[in-house]
mmCIF file with all atom_site columns, C-alpha atoms and ligand atoms in Angstrom:
data_model
loop_
_atom_site.group_PDB
_atom_site.id
_atom_site.type_symbol
_atom_site.label_atom_id
_atom_site.label_alt_id
_atom_site.label_comp_id
_atom_site.label_asym_id
_atom_site.label_entity_id
_atom_site.label_seq_id
_atom_site.pdbx_PDB_ins_code
_atom_site.Cartn_x
_atom_site.Cartn_y
_atom_site.Cartn_z
_atom_site.occupancy
_atom_site.B_iso_or_equiv
_atom_site.pdbx_formal_charge
_atom_site.auth_seq_id
_atom_site.auth_comp_id
_atom_site.auth_asym_id
_atom_site.auth_atom_id
_atom_site.pdbx_PDB_model_num
ATOM   1   C CA . MET A 1 1   ? 89.418  3.191   -8.184  1.00 95.00 ? 1   MET A CA 1
ATOM   2   C CA . VAL A 1 2   ? 87.165  0.983   -6.043  1.00 98.00 ? 2   VAL A CA 1
ATOM   3   C CA . ALA A 1 3   ? 88.250  0.836   -2.029  1.00 98.00 ? 3   ALA A CA 1
ATOM   4   C CA . ALA A 1 4   ? 87.604  -3.893  -1.926  1.00 99.00 ? 4   ALA A CA 1
ATOM   5   C CA . GLY A 1 5   ? 88.755  -5.926  0.793   1.00 99.00 ? 5   GLY A CA 1
ATOM   6   C CA . ALA A 1 6   ? 88.903  -9.513  0.626   1.00 99.00 ? 6   ALA A CA 1
ATOM   7   C CA . LEU A 1 7   ? 88.178  -13.098 2.010   1.00 98.00 ? 7   LEU A CA 1
ATOM   8   C CA . ILE A 1 8   ? 90.237  -15.995 1.857   1.00 98.00 ? 8   ILE A CA 1
ATOM   9   C CA . SER A 1 9   ? 90.911  -19.396 4.213   1.00 98.00 ? 9   SER A CA 1
ATOM   10  C CA . GLY A 1 10  ? 93.680  -21.132 1.975   1.00 98.00 ? 10  GLY A CA 1
ATOM   11  C CA . ALA A 1 11  ? 95.873  -21.044 -1.433  1.00 98.00 ? 11  ALA A CA 1
ATOM   12  C CA . GLY A 1 12  ? 94.706  -17.033 -2.518  1.00 98.00 ? 12  GLY A CA 1
ATOM   13  C CA . THR A 1 13  ? 95.697  -18.246 -6.461  1.00 98.00 ? 13  THR A CA 1
ATOM   14  C CA . ASN A 1 14  ? 92.451  -15.778 -7.231  1.00 98.00 ? 14  ASN A CA 1
ATOM   15  C CA . LEU A 1 15  ? 93.869  -13.184 -4.652  1.00 98.00 ? 15  LEU A CA 1
ATOM   16  C CA . GLN A 1 16  ? 97.101  -13.325 -6.293  1.00 98.00 ? 16  GLN A CA 1
ATOM   17  C CA . ALA A 1 17  ? 95.671  -12.557 -9.404  1.00 98.00 ? 17  ALA A CA 1
ATOM   18  C CA . ILE A 1 18  ? 93.811  -9.765  -8.856  1.00 98.00 ? 18  ILE A CA 1
ATOM   19  C CA . ILE A 1 19  ? 97.142  -8.458  -7.371  1.00 98.00 ? 19  ILE A CA 1
ATOM   20  C CA . ASP A 1 20  ? 98.687  -8.782  -9.979  1.00 98.00 ? 20  ASP A CA 1
ATOM   21  C CA . ARG A 1 21  ? 96.434  -7.127  -12.132 1.00 98.00 ? 21  ARG A CA 1
ATOM   22  C CA . ILE A 1 22  ? 96.616  -4.057  -10.072 1.00 98.00 ? 22  ILE A CA 1
ATOM   23  C CA . ALA A 1 23  ? 100.360 -4.244  -9.877  1.00 98.00 ? 23  ALA A CA 1
ATOM   24  C CA . ASP A 1 24  ? 100.503 -3.882  -14.214 1.00 97.00 ? 24  ASP A CA 1
ATOM   25  C CA . GLY A 1 25  ? 97.306  -1.778  -14.153 1.00 97.00 ? 25  GLY A CA 1
ATOM   26  C CA . ARG A 1 26  ? 94.351  -3.155  -15.310 1.00 95.00 ? 26  ARG A CA 1
ATOM   27  C CA . LEU A 1 27  ? 92.941  -3.186  -12.350 1.00 97.00 ? 27  LEU A CA 1
ATOM   28  C CA . ALA A 1 28  ? 92.066  0.361   -10.727 1.00 98.00 ? 28  ALA A CA 1
ATOM   29  C CA . CYS A 1 29  ? 91.271  -0.942  -6.747  1.00 98.00 ? 29  CYS A CA 1
ATOM   30  C CA . ALA A 1 30  ? 93.318  -0.759  -3.731  1.00 98.00 ? 30  ALA A CA 1
ATOM   31  C CA . LEU A 1 31  ? 93.262  -3.744  -2.107  1.00 98.00 ? 31  LEU A CA 1
ATOM   32  C CA . ARG A 1 32  ? 92.772  -2.474  2.439   1.00 98.00 ? 32  ARG A CA 1
ATOM   33  C CA . LEU A 1 33  ? 93.163  -5.703  3.334   1.00 99.00 ? 33  LEU A CA 1
ATOM   34  C CA . VAL A 1 34  ? 92.394  -9.742  3.364   1.00 99.00 ? 34  VAL A CA 1
ATOM   35  C CA . VAL A 1 35  ? 91.050  -11.253 5.911   1.00 98.00 ? 35  VAL A CA 1
ATOM   36  C CA . SER A 1 36  ? 91.151  -15.625 6.706   1.00 98.00 ? 36  SER A CA 1
ATOM   37  C CA . ASN A 1 37  ? 89.233  -17.248 8.635   1.00 98.00 ? 37  ASN A CA 1
ATOM   38  C CA . ARG A 1 38  ? 92.308  -19.765 8.854   1.00 98.00 ? 38  ARG A CA 1
ATOM   39  C CA . ALA A 1 39  ? 95.762  -18.744 10.586  1.00 98.00 ? 39  ALA A CA 1
ATOM   40  C CA . GLY A 1 40  ? 97.593  -21.114 8.771   1.00 95.00 ? 40  GLY A CA 1
ATOM   41  C CA . ALA A 1 41  ? 96.356  -19.725 4.272   1.00 98.00 ? 41  ALA A CA 1
ATOM   42  C CA . PRO A 1 42  ? 98.540  -19.187 1.943   1.00 98.00 ? 42  PRO A CA 1
ATOM   43  C CA . GLY A 1 43  ? 97.246  -16.586 0.401   1.00 98.00 ? 43  GLY A CA 1
ATOM   44  C CA . LEU A 1 44  ? 98.351  -14.622 3.937   1.00 98.00 ? 44  LEU A CA 1
ATOM   45  C CA . ALA A 1 45  ? 102.035 -14.459 1.859   1.00 98.00 ? 45  ALA A CA 1
ATOM   46  C CA . ARG A 1 46  ? 100.631 -13.306 -0.642  1.00 98.00 ? 46  ARG A CA 1
ATOM   47  C CA . ALA A 1 47  ? 98.524  -10.326 0.483   1.00 98.00 ? 47  ALA A CA 1
ATOM   48  C CA . GLU A 1 48  ? 102.140 -9.611  3.191   1.00 98.00 ? 48  GLU A CA 1
ATOM   49  C CA . ALA A 1 49  ? 104.198 -9.914  0.522   1.00 98.00 ? 49  ALA A CA 1
ATOM   50  C CA . ALA A 1 50  ? 101.894 -6.897  -1.868  1.00 98.00 ? 50  ALA A CA 1
ATOM   51  C CA . GLY A 1 51  ? 102.707 -5.188  1.639   1.00 98.00 ? 51  GLY A CA 1
ATOM   52  C CA . ILE A 1 52  ? 98.738  -5.418  1.562   1.00 98.00 ? 52  ILE A CA 1
ATOM   53  C CA . PRO A 1 53  ? 97.292  -5.368  5.937   1.00 98.00 ? 53  PRO A CA 1
ATOM   54  C CA . THR A 1 54  ? 96.110  -8.450  6.942   1.00 98.00 ? 54  THR A CA 1
ATOM   55  C CA . GLN A 1 55  ? 93.723  -10.308 9.695   1.00 98.00 ? 55  GLN A CA 1
ATOM   56  C CA . VAL A 1 56  ? 93.589  -13.466 11.203  1.00 98.00 ? 56  VAL A CA 1
ATOM   57  C CA . VAL A 1 57  ? 89.898  -14.238 12.703  1.00 98.00 ? 57  VAL A CA 1
ATOM   58  C CA . ASP A 1 58  ? 89.402  -17.809 13.375  1.00 98.00 ? 58  ASP A CA 1
ATOM   59  C CA . HIS A 1 59  ? 85.793  -18.710 12.809  1.00 98.00 ? 59  HIS A CA 1
ATOM   60  C CA . ARG A 1 60  ? 86.315  -20.864 16.017  1.00 97.00 ? 60  ARG A CA 1
ATOM   61  C CA . ASN A 1 61  ? 86.333  -18.023 18.219  1.00 98.00 ? 61  ASN A CA 1
ATOM   62  C CA . PHE A 1 62  ? 82.901  -16.935 18.292  1.00 98.00 ? 62  PHE A CA 1
ATOM   63  C CA . ALA A 1 63  ? 79.314  -19.202 19.178  1.00 97.00 ? 63  ALA A CA 1
ATOM   64  C CA . ARG A 1 64  ? 77.685  -17.850 16.803  1.00 97.00 ? 64  ARG A CA 1
ATOM   65  C CA . ARG A 1 65  ? 78.099  -17.067 12.545  1.00 97.00 ? 65  ARG A CA 1
ATOM   66  C CA . GLU A 1 66  ? 76.735  -13.493 12.982  1.00 98.00 ? 66  GLU A CA 1
ATOM   67  C CA . ASP A 1 67  ? 79.212  -12.828 15.949  1.00 98.00 ? 67  ASP A CA 1
ATOM   68  C CA . PHE A 1 68  ? 81.981  -13.766 13.190  1.00 98.00 ? 68  PHE A CA 1
ATOM   69  C CA . ASP A 1 69  ? 80.174  -11.502 11.078  1.00 98.00 ? 69  ASP A CA 1
ATOM   70  C CA . ARG A 1 70  ? 79.641  -8.906  12.861  1.00 98.00 ? 70  ARG A CA 1
ATOM   71  C CA . ALA A 1 71  ? 84.139  -8.776  13.649  1.00 98.00 ? 71  ALA A CA 1
ATOM   72  C CA . VAL A 1 72  ? 84.466  -9.154  9.645   1.00 98.00 ? 72  VAL A CA 1
ATOM   73  C CA . VAL A 1 73  ? 82.672  -6.493  8.697   1.00 98.00 ? 73  VAL A CA 1
ATOM   74  C CA . ALA A 1 74  ? 83.703  -3.554  11.374  1.00 98.00 ? 74  ALA A CA 1
ATOM   75  C CA . MET A 1 75  ? 87.874  -4.376  10.078  1.00 98.00 ? 75  MET A CA 1
ATOM   76  C CA . LEU A 1 76  ? 86.438  -4.112  7.021   1.00 98.00 ? 76  LEU A CA 1
ATOM   77  C CA . ARG A 1 77  ? 84.692  -0.944  7.746   1.00 98.00 ? 77  ARG A CA 1
ATOM   78  C CA . GLU A 1 78  ? 87.302  0.306   9.165   1.00 98.00 ? 78  GLU A CA 1
ATOM   79  C CA . ALA A 1 79  ? 89.712  -0.377  5.998   1.00 98.00 ? 79  ALA A CA 1
ATOM   80  C CA . GLY A 1 80  ? 86.471  1.573   4.591   1.00 98.00 ? 80  GLY A CA 1
ATOM   81  C CA . VAL A 1 81  ? 86.314  -0.846  2.103   1.00 98.00 ? 81  VAL A CA 1
ATOM   82  C CA . GLU A 1 82  ? 83.642  -0.615  -1.191  1.00 98.00 ? 82  GLU A CA 1
ATOM   83  C CA . LEU A 1 83  ? 83.329  -3.417  -2.071  1.00 99.00 ? 83  LEU A CA 1
ATOM   84  C CA . VAL A 1 84  ? 83.817  -7.444  -0.285  1.00 99.00 ? 84  VAL A CA 1
ATOM   85  C CA . LEU A 1 85  ? 85.566  -10.281 -2.687  1.00 99.00 ? 85  LEU A CA 1
ATOM   86  C CA . LEU A 1 86  ? 85.375  -13.796 -1.500  1.00 98.00 ? 86  LEU A CA 1
ATOM   87  C CA . ALA A 1 87  ? 88.556  -15.861 -2.884  1.00 98.00 ? 87  ALA A CA 1
ATOM   88  C CA . GLY A 1 88  ? 88.499  -19.206 -1.920  1.00 98.00 ? 88  GLY A CA 1
ATOM   89  C CA . PHE A 1 89  ? 86.313  -18.688 1.682   1.00 98.00 ? 89  PHE A CA 1
ATOM   90  C CA . ASP A 1 90  ? 85.218  -21.201 3.211   1.00 96.00 ? 90  ASP A CA 1
ATOM   91  C CA . ARG A 1 91  ? 82.032  -19.991 5.453   1.00 96.00 ? 91  ARG A CA 1
ATOM   92  C CA . LEU A 1 92  ? 78.621  -19.672 4.739   1.00 95.00 ? 92  LEU A CA 1
ATOM   93  C CA . ILE A 1 93  ? 77.723  -15.771 5.311   1.00 96.00 ? 93  ILE A CA 1
ATOM   94  C CA . THR A 1 94  ? 74.723  -14.731 7.142   1.00 97.00 ? 94  THR A CA 1
ATOM   95  C CA . PRO A 1 95  ? 72.532  -11.184 6.942   1.00 98.00 ? 95  PRO A CA 1
ATOM   96  C CA . VAL A 1 96  ? 74.543  -9.159  8.640   1.00 98.00 ? 96  VAL A CA 1
ATOM   97  C CA . PHE A 1 97  ? 77.248  -9.338  6.432   1.00 98.00 ? 97  PHE A CA 1
ATOM   98  C CA . LEU A 1 98  ? 74.779  -9.483  3.538   1.00 98.00 ? 98  LEU A CA 1
ATOM   99  C CA . GLU A 1 99  ? 73.389  -5.880  5.407   1.00 98.00 ? 99  GLU A CA 1
ATOM   100 C CA . ALA A 1 100 ? 76.290  -4.572  5.385   1.00 98.00 ? 100 ALA A CA 1
ATOM   101 C CA . PHE A 1 101 ? 77.321  -4.645  1.757   1.00 98.00 ? 101 PHE A CA 1
ATOM   102 C CA . PRO A 1 102 ? 73.817  -4.874  -0.052  1.00 97.00 ? 102 PRO A CA 1
ATOM   103 C CA . LEU A 1 103 ? 75.242  -5.896  -3.628  1.00 97.00 ? 103 LEU A CA 1
ATOM   104 C CA . ARG A 1 104 ? 78.753  -4.940  -2.711  1.00 98.00 ? 104 ARG A CA 1
ATOM   105 C CA . ILE A 1 105 ? 80.291  -9.143  -2.332  1.00 98.00 ? 105 ILE A CA 1
ATOM   106 C CA . MET A 1 106 ? 81.274  -11.111 -4.837  1.00 98.00 ? 106 MET A CA 1
ATOM   107 C CA . ASN A 1 107 ? 82.304  -14.597 -4.284  1.00 98.00 ? 107 ASN A CA 1
ATOM   108 C CA . ILE A 1 108 ? 84.205  -17.100 -7.847  1.00 98.00 ? 108 ILE A CA 1
ATOM   109 C CA . HIS A 1 109 ? 82.601  -20.740 -8.289  1.00 98.00 ? 109 HIS A CA 1
ATOM   110 C CA . PRO A 1 110 ? 84.090  -22.463 -10.147 1.00 98.00 ? 110 PRO A CA 1
ATOM   111 C CA . ALA A 1 111 ? 81.218  -24.394 -11.841 1.00 98.00 ? 111 ALA A CA 1
ATOM   112 C CA . LEU A 1 112 ? 78.607  -22.526 -14.198 1.00 97.00 ? 112 LEU A CA 1
ATOM   113 C CA . LEU A 1 113 ? 75.755  -21.613 -12.040 1.00 98.00 ? 113 LEU A CA 1
ATOM   114 C CA . PRO A 1 114 ? 73.591  -23.030 -11.455 1.00 98.00 ? 114 PRO A CA 1
ATOM   115 C CA . SER A 1 115 ? 74.825  -26.474 -12.331 1.00 98.00 ? 115 SER A CA 1
ATOM   116 C CA . PHE A 1 116 ? 77.282  -27.817 -9.616  1.00 98.00 ? 116 PHE A CA 1
ATOM   117 C CA . LYS A 1 117 ? 76.850  -25.262 -6.224  1.00 98.00 ? 117 LYS A CA 1
ATOM   118 C CA . GLY A 1 118 ? 78.506  -25.654 -3.225  1.00 97.00 ? 118 GLY A CA 1
ATOM   119 C CA . LEU A 1 119 ? 81.153  -28.315 -2.646  1.00 96.00 ? 119 LEU A CA 1
ATOM   120 C CA . ASP A 1 120 ? 84.364  -30.209 -5.113  1.00 97.00 ? 120 ASP A CA 1
ATOM   121 C CA . ALA A 1 121 ? 81.978  -28.332 -7.553  1.00 98.00 ? 121 ALA A CA 1
ATOM   122 C CA . GLN A 1 122 ? 84.804  -29.883 -10.393 1.00 97.00 ? 122 GLN A CA 1
ATOM   123 C CA . ARG A 1 123 ? 84.628  -33.101 -9.322  1.00 97.00 ? 123 ARG A CA 1
ATOM   124 C CA . GLN A 1 124 ? 81.050  -32.753 -10.069 1.00 98.00 ? 124 GLN A CA 1
ATOM   125 C CA . ALA A 1 125 ? 80.579  -31.585 -12.601 1.00 98.00 ? 125 ALA A CA 1
ATOM   126 C CA . LEU A 1 126 ? 83.103  -34.521 -14.371 1.00 97.00 ? 126 LEU A CA 1
ATOM   127 C CA . GLU A 1 127 ? 81.313  -36.841 -12.627 1.00 97.00 ? 127 GLU A CA 1
ATOM   128 C CA . TYR A 1 128 ? 77.948  -35.798 -14.529 1.00 98.00 ? 128 TYR A CA 1
ATOM   129 C CA . GLY A 1 129 ? 79.748  -35.888 -17.992 1.00 97.00 ? 129 GLY A CA 1
ATOM   130 C CA . VAL A 1 130 ? 79.159  -32.580 -18.680 1.00 97.00 ? 130 VAL A CA 1
ATOM   131 C CA . LYS A 1 131 ? 81.342  -31.680 -21.993 1.00 95.00 ? 131 LYS A CA 1
ATOM   132 C CA . VAL A 1 132 ? 81.475  -27.872 -21.141 1.00 95.00 ? 132 VAL A CA 1
ATOM   133 C CA . ALA A 1 133 ? 82.418  -26.211 -17.918 1.00 96.00 ? 133 ALA A CA 1
ATOM   134 C CA . GLY A 1 134 ? 83.116  -23.106 -16.150 1.00 96.00 ? 134 GLY A CA 1
ATOM   135 C CA . ALA A 1 135 ? 83.436  -20.993 -13.405 1.00 97.00 ? 135 ALA A CA 1
ATOM   136 C CA . THR A 1 136 ? 81.195  -17.907 -12.058 1.00 98.00 ? 136 THR A CA 1
ATOM   137 C CA . VAL A 1 137 ? 81.710  -14.466 -10.652 1.00 98.00 ? 137 VAL A CA 1
ATOM   138 C CA . HIS A 1 138 ? 78.374  -13.372 -8.983  1.00 98.00 ? 138 HIS A CA 1
ATOM   139 C CA . PHE A 1 139 ? 76.734  -11.109 -5.991  1.00 98.00 ? 139 PHE A CA 1
ATOM   140 C CA . VAL A 1 140 ? 76.580  -12.531 -3.346  1.00 98.00 ? 140 VAL A CA 1
ATOM   141 C CA . ASP A 1 141 ? 72.842  -13.146 -1.724  1.00 97.00 ? 141 ASP A CA 1
ATOM   142 C CA . GLN A 1 142 ? 70.979  -15.173 1.238   1.00 96.00 ? 142 GLN A CA 1
ATOM   143 C CA . ASP A 1 143 ? 71.396  -18.744 -0.809  1.00 96.00 ? 143 ASP A CA 1
ATOM   144 C CA . ALA A 1 144 ? 75.025  -19.699 -1.492  1.00 95.00 ? 144 ALA A CA 1
ATOM   145 C CA . ASP A 1 145 ? 76.509  -19.873 -5.083  1.00 96.00 ? 145 ASP A CA 1
ATOM   146 C CA . HIS A 1 146 ? 72.960  -17.966 -6.151  1.00 97.00 ? 146 HIS A CA 1
ATOM   147 C CA . GLY A 1 147 ? 73.190  -14.143 -6.465  1.00 98.00 ? 147 GLY A CA 1
ATOM   148 C CA . PRO A 1 148 ? 72.762  -12.493 -9.312  1.00 98.00 ? 148 PRO A CA 1
ATOM   149 C CA . ILE A 1 149 ? 76.339  -13.804 -11.942 1.00 98.00 ? 149 ILE A CA 1
ATOM   150 C CA . ILE A 1 150 ? 77.981  -11.245 -13.180 1.00 97.00 ? 150 ILE A CA 1
ATOM   151 C CA . VAL A 1 151 ? 80.938  -13.142 -15.674 1.00 95.00 ? 151 VAL A CA 1
ATOM   152 C CA . GLN A 1 152 ? 81.164  -16.331 -16.559 1.00 94.00 ? 152 GLN A CA 1
ATOM   153 C CA . GLY A 1 153 ? 84.036  -18.153 -18.721 1.00 93.00 ? 153 GLY A CA 1
ATOM   154 C CA . ALA A 1 154 ? 83.647  -21.439 -20.424 1.00 93.00 ? 154 ALA A CA 1
ATOM   155 C CA . VAL A 1 155 ? 86.611  -24.961 -20.276 1.00 94.00 ? 155 VAL A CA 1
ATOM   156 C CA . ALA A 1 156 ? 86.150  -28.137 -22.559 1.00 93.00 ? 156 ALA A CA 1
ATOM   157 C CA . ILE A 1 157 ? 85.697  -30.875 -20.949 1.00 94.00 ? 157 ILE A CA 1
ATOM   158 C CA . GLY A 1 158 ? 87.633  -33.891 -23.053 1.00 92.00 ? 158 GLY A CA 1
ATOM   159 C CA . PRO A 1 159 ? 87.390  -38.152 -22.362 1.00 93.00 ? 159 PRO A CA 1
ATOM   160 C CA . GLU A 1 160 ? 90.929  -37.986 -21.374 1.00 94.00 ? 160 GLU A CA 1
ATOM   161 C CA . ASP A 1 161 ? 90.926  -35.612 -18.145 1.00 95.00 ? 161 ASP A CA 1
ATOM   162 C CA . GLY A 1 162 ? 90.583  -35.782 -14.992 1.00 96.00 ? 162 GLY A CA 1
ATOM   163 C CA . ALA A 1 163 ? 89.553  -33.845 -11.813 1.00 95.00 ? 163 ALA A CA 1
ATOM   164 C CA . ASP A 1 164 ? 92.843  -31.981 -11.272 1.00 96.00 ? 164 ASP A CA 1
ATOM   165 C CA . ASP A 1 165 ? 92.764  -31.244 -14.978 1.00 95.00 ? 165 ASP A CA 1
ATOM   166 C CA . VAL A 1 166 ? 89.523  -29.689 -15.042 1.00 96.00 ? 166 VAL A CA 1
ATOM   167 C CA . ARG A 1 167 ? 90.047  -28.381 -11.601 1.00 97.00 ? 167 ARG A CA 1
ATOM   168 C CA . ARG A 1 168 ? 93.609  -26.267 -13.603 1.00 96.00 ? 168 ARG A CA 1
ATOM   169 C CA . ARG A 1 169 ? 92.002  -24.992 -16.372 1.00 94.00 ? 169 ARG A CA 1
ATOM   170 C CA . ILE A 1 170 ? 89.101  -24.021 -14.666 1.00 96.00 ? 170 ILE A CA 1
ATOM   171 C CA . LEU A 1 171 ? 91.297  -22.174 -11.763 1.00 97.00 ? 171 LEU A CA 1
ATOM   172 C CA . ALA A 1 172 ? 93.080  -20.294 -15.473 1.00 95.00 ? 172 ALA A CA 1
ATOM   173 C CA . VAL A 1 173 ? 89.944  -18.803 -15.743 1.00 95.00 ? 173 VAL A CA 1
ATOM   174 C CA . GLU A 1 174 ? 88.819  -17.939 -13.090 1.00 97.00 ? 174 GLU A CA 1
ATOM   175 C CA . HIS A 1 175 ? 92.016  -15.808 -12.621 1.00 97.00 ? 175 HIS A CA 1
ATOM   176 C CA . GLU A 1 176 ? 90.718  -13.942 -16.247 1.00 95.00 ? 176 GLU A CA 1
ATOM   177 C CA . ILE A 1 177 ? 86.666  -13.397 -14.730 1.00 96.00 ? 177 ILE A CA 1
ATOM   178 C CA . TYR A 1 178 ? 87.682  -12.401 -11.591 1.00 98.00 ? 178 TYR A CA 1
ATOM   179 C CA . PRO A 1 179 ? 89.722  -9.465  -12.549 1.00 97.00 ? 179 PRO A CA 1
ATOM   180 C CA . LEU A 1 180 ? 87.354  -8.537  -15.204 1.00 96.00 ? 180 LEU A CA 1
ATOM   181 C CA . ALA A 1 181 ? 84.356  -8.756  -12.543 1.00 97.00 ? 181 ALA A CA 1
ATOM   182 C CA . ILE A 1 182 ? 85.908  -6.163  -10.490 1.00 98.00 ? 182 ILE A CA 1
ATOM   183 C CA . GLN A 1 183 ? 86.959  -4.311  -13.344 1.00 97.00 ? 183 GLN A CA 1
ATOM   184 C CA . LEU A 1 184 ? 83.230  -3.532  -14.519 1.00 96.00 ? 184 LEU A CA 1
ATOM   185 C CA . PHE A 1 185 ? 82.366  -2.295  -10.753 1.00 98.00 ? 185 PHE A CA 1
ATOM   186 C CA . ALA A 1 186 ? 84.556  -0.633  -10.242 1.00 98.00 ? 186 ALA A CA 1
ATOM   187 C CA . GLU A 1 187 ? 83.729  1.522   -13.758 1.00 97.00 ? 187 GLU A CA 1
ATOM   188 C CA . GLY A 1 188 ? 80.624  1.580   -12.212 1.00 97.00 ? 188 GLY A CA 1
ATOM   189 C CA . ARG A 1 189 ? 79.252  -0.601  -15.584 1.00 96.00 ? 189 ARG A CA 1
ATOM   190 C CA . LEU A 1 190 ? 77.497  -3.358  -12.957 1.00 97.00 ? 190 LEU A CA 1
ATOM   191 C CA . VAL A 1 191 ? 73.511  -3.067  -13.549 1.00 97.00 ? 191 VAL A CA 1
ATOM   192 C CA . VAL A 1 192 ? 71.920  -5.776  -11.139 1.00 98.00 ? 192 VAL A CA 1
ATOM   193 C CA . GLU A 1 193 ? 67.963  -5.485  -12.048 1.00 98.00 ? 193 GLU A CA 1
ATOM   194 C CA . GLY A 1 194 ? 65.957  -8.552  -10.374 1.00 96.00 ? 194 GLY A CA 1
ATOM   195 C CA . ARG A 1 195 ? 68.395  -11.547 -11.227 1.00 97.00 ? 195 ARG A CA 1
ATOM   196 C CA . ARG A 1 196 ? 69.989  -10.330 -14.277 1.00 98.00 ? 196 ARG A CA 1
ATOM   197 C CA . VAL A 1 197 ? 72.867  -7.765  -13.824 1.00 97.00 ? 197 VAL A CA 1
ATOM   198 C CA . ILE A 1 198 ? 73.766  -5.603  -17.100 1.00 96.00 ? 198 ILE A CA 1
ATOM   199 C CA . VAL A 1 199 ? 76.821  -4.849  -17.859 1.00 95.00 ? 199 VAL A CA 1
ATOM   200 C CA . ARG A 1 200 ? 76.884  -0.880  -19.230 1.00 94.00 ? 200 ARG A CA 1
ATOM   201 C CA . GLY A 1 201 ? 79.097  0.358   -22.606 1.00 91.00 ? 201 GLY A CA 1
ATOM   202 C CA . PRO A 1 202 ? 81.160  -1.500  -24.644 1.00 87.00 ? 202 PRO A CA 1
ATOM   203 C CA . ARG A 1 203 ? 81.481  -5.534  -24.370 1.00 78.00 ? 203 ARG A CA 1
ATOM   204 C CA . PRO A 1 204 ? 84.136  -6.537  -22.252 1.00 74.00 ? 204 PRO A CA 1
ATOM   205 C CA . ALA A 1 205 ? 87.557  -7.396  -24.035 1.00 67.00 ? 205 ALA A CA 1
ATOM   206 C CA . LEU A 1 206 ? 87.269  -10.976 -22.703 1.00 59.00 ? 206 LEU A CA 1
ATOM   207 C CA . PRO A 1 207 ? 83.500  -11.285 -23.204 1.00 50.00 ? 207 PRO A CA 1
ATOM   208 C CA . PRO A 1 208 ? 82.205  -15.130 -22.043 1.00 54.00 ? 208 PRO A CA 1
ATOM   209 C CA . PRO A 1 209 ? 82.039  -18.025 -22.691 1.00 56.00 ? 209 PRO A CA 1
ATOM   210 C CA . LEU A 1 210 ? 85.628  -18.564 -22.689 1.00 60.00 ? 210 LEU A CA 1
ATOM   211 C CA . ILE A 1 211 ? 86.550  -21.657 -23.805 1.00 65.00 ? 211 ILE A CA 1
ATOM   212 C CA . HIS A 1 212 ? 90.035  -22.964 -23.055 1.00 63.00 ? 212 HIS A CA 1
ATOM   213 C CA . ARG A 1 213 ? 91.895  -26.485 -23.288 1.00 60.00 ? 213 ARG A CA 1
HETATM 214 C C1 . GRF B 2 .   ? 88.488  -21.108 -6.410  1.00 56.31 ? 1   GRF B C1 1
HETATM 215 O O1 . GRF B 2 .   ? 88.190  -22.903 -7.443  1.00 56.31 ? 1   GRF B O1 1
HETATM 216 C C2 . GRF B 2 .   ? 87.172  -20.535 -5.863  1.00 56.31 ? 1   GRF B C2 1
HETATM 217 O O2 . GRF B 2 .   ? 86.948  -21.008 -7.086  1.00 56.31 ? 1   GRF B O2 1
HETATM 218 C C3 . GRF B 2 .   ? 86.532  -21.693 -4.876  1.00 56.31 ? 1   GRF B C3 1
HETATM 219 O O3 . GRF B 2 .   ? 87.574  -21.391 -4.101  1.00 56.31 ? 1   GRF B O3 1
HETATM 220 C C4 . GRF B 2 .   ? 88.381  -21.542 -5.184  1.00 56.31 ? 1   GRF B C4 1
HETATM 221 C C5 . GRF B 2 .   ? 89.968  -21.043 -4.345  1.00 56.31 ? 1   GRF B C5 1
HETATM 222 O O4 . GRF B 2 .   ? 90.975  -20.809 -4.745  1.00 56.31 ? 1   GRF B O4 1
HETATM 223 N N1 . GRF B 2 .   ? 86.134  -20.566 -4.536  1.00 56.31 ? 1   GRF B N1 1
HETATM 224 P P1 . GRF B 2 .   ? 92.446  -20.073 -4.644  1.00 56.31 ? 1   GRF B P1 1
HETATM 225 O O5 . GRF B 2 .   ? 92.461  -19.800 -3.021  1.00 56.31 ? 1   GRF B O5 1
HETATM 226 O O6 . GRF B 2 .   ? 92.211  -18.645 -5.313  1.00 56.31 ? 1   GRF B O6 1
HETATM 227 O O7 . GRF B 2 .   ? 93.372  -20.244 -5.236  1.00 56.31 ? 1   GRF B O7 1
#
């Protein structure tokens, strides 16, 4: 069982997928705290409905990113969090955060990294013309969308697809691979060797790549 905290800024569908997977007994994780930097984030209501404590920490109230990070780190520590889940969190984190939770911060990005880092990755992939897109769960390091890759899942892109189709299809994969990555962490099966994350033991039930149409 791993004690986790999630950072969100928006819809929180990944958070919901994690909540659901915990509820049905397939994810050995306790969500101790959900922090949003935006008061109106719909994900907050999802956390509240699941009985998870929430905090809003508005980044605009802090002069520097490091000050914001220090405040959030203190809350996560207070809540006994061991693993931090960035789940649609729209701020960059600083070394303050990384040093507090070394190799204990995960992020999900809606692209097959290292392709299409940054904003609107699904549209970037569509416009580039790739035939296979996807999502990545990775440990967070000092560079955005860069740290060691834990799980990836792939989707096919067809000629008729628009950005919304790609977004929806990738989101469905996100909802599978994020809980999977957390479960592997909870089982103590992730070993980081440089850039590579070795998964010890039997292959996961949903081995990548997952091709969804
Ligand atoms: C997801 O596409 C995730 O990959 C990206 O932000 C989006 C968050 O969606 N980092 P949600 O808030 O989990 O619905």
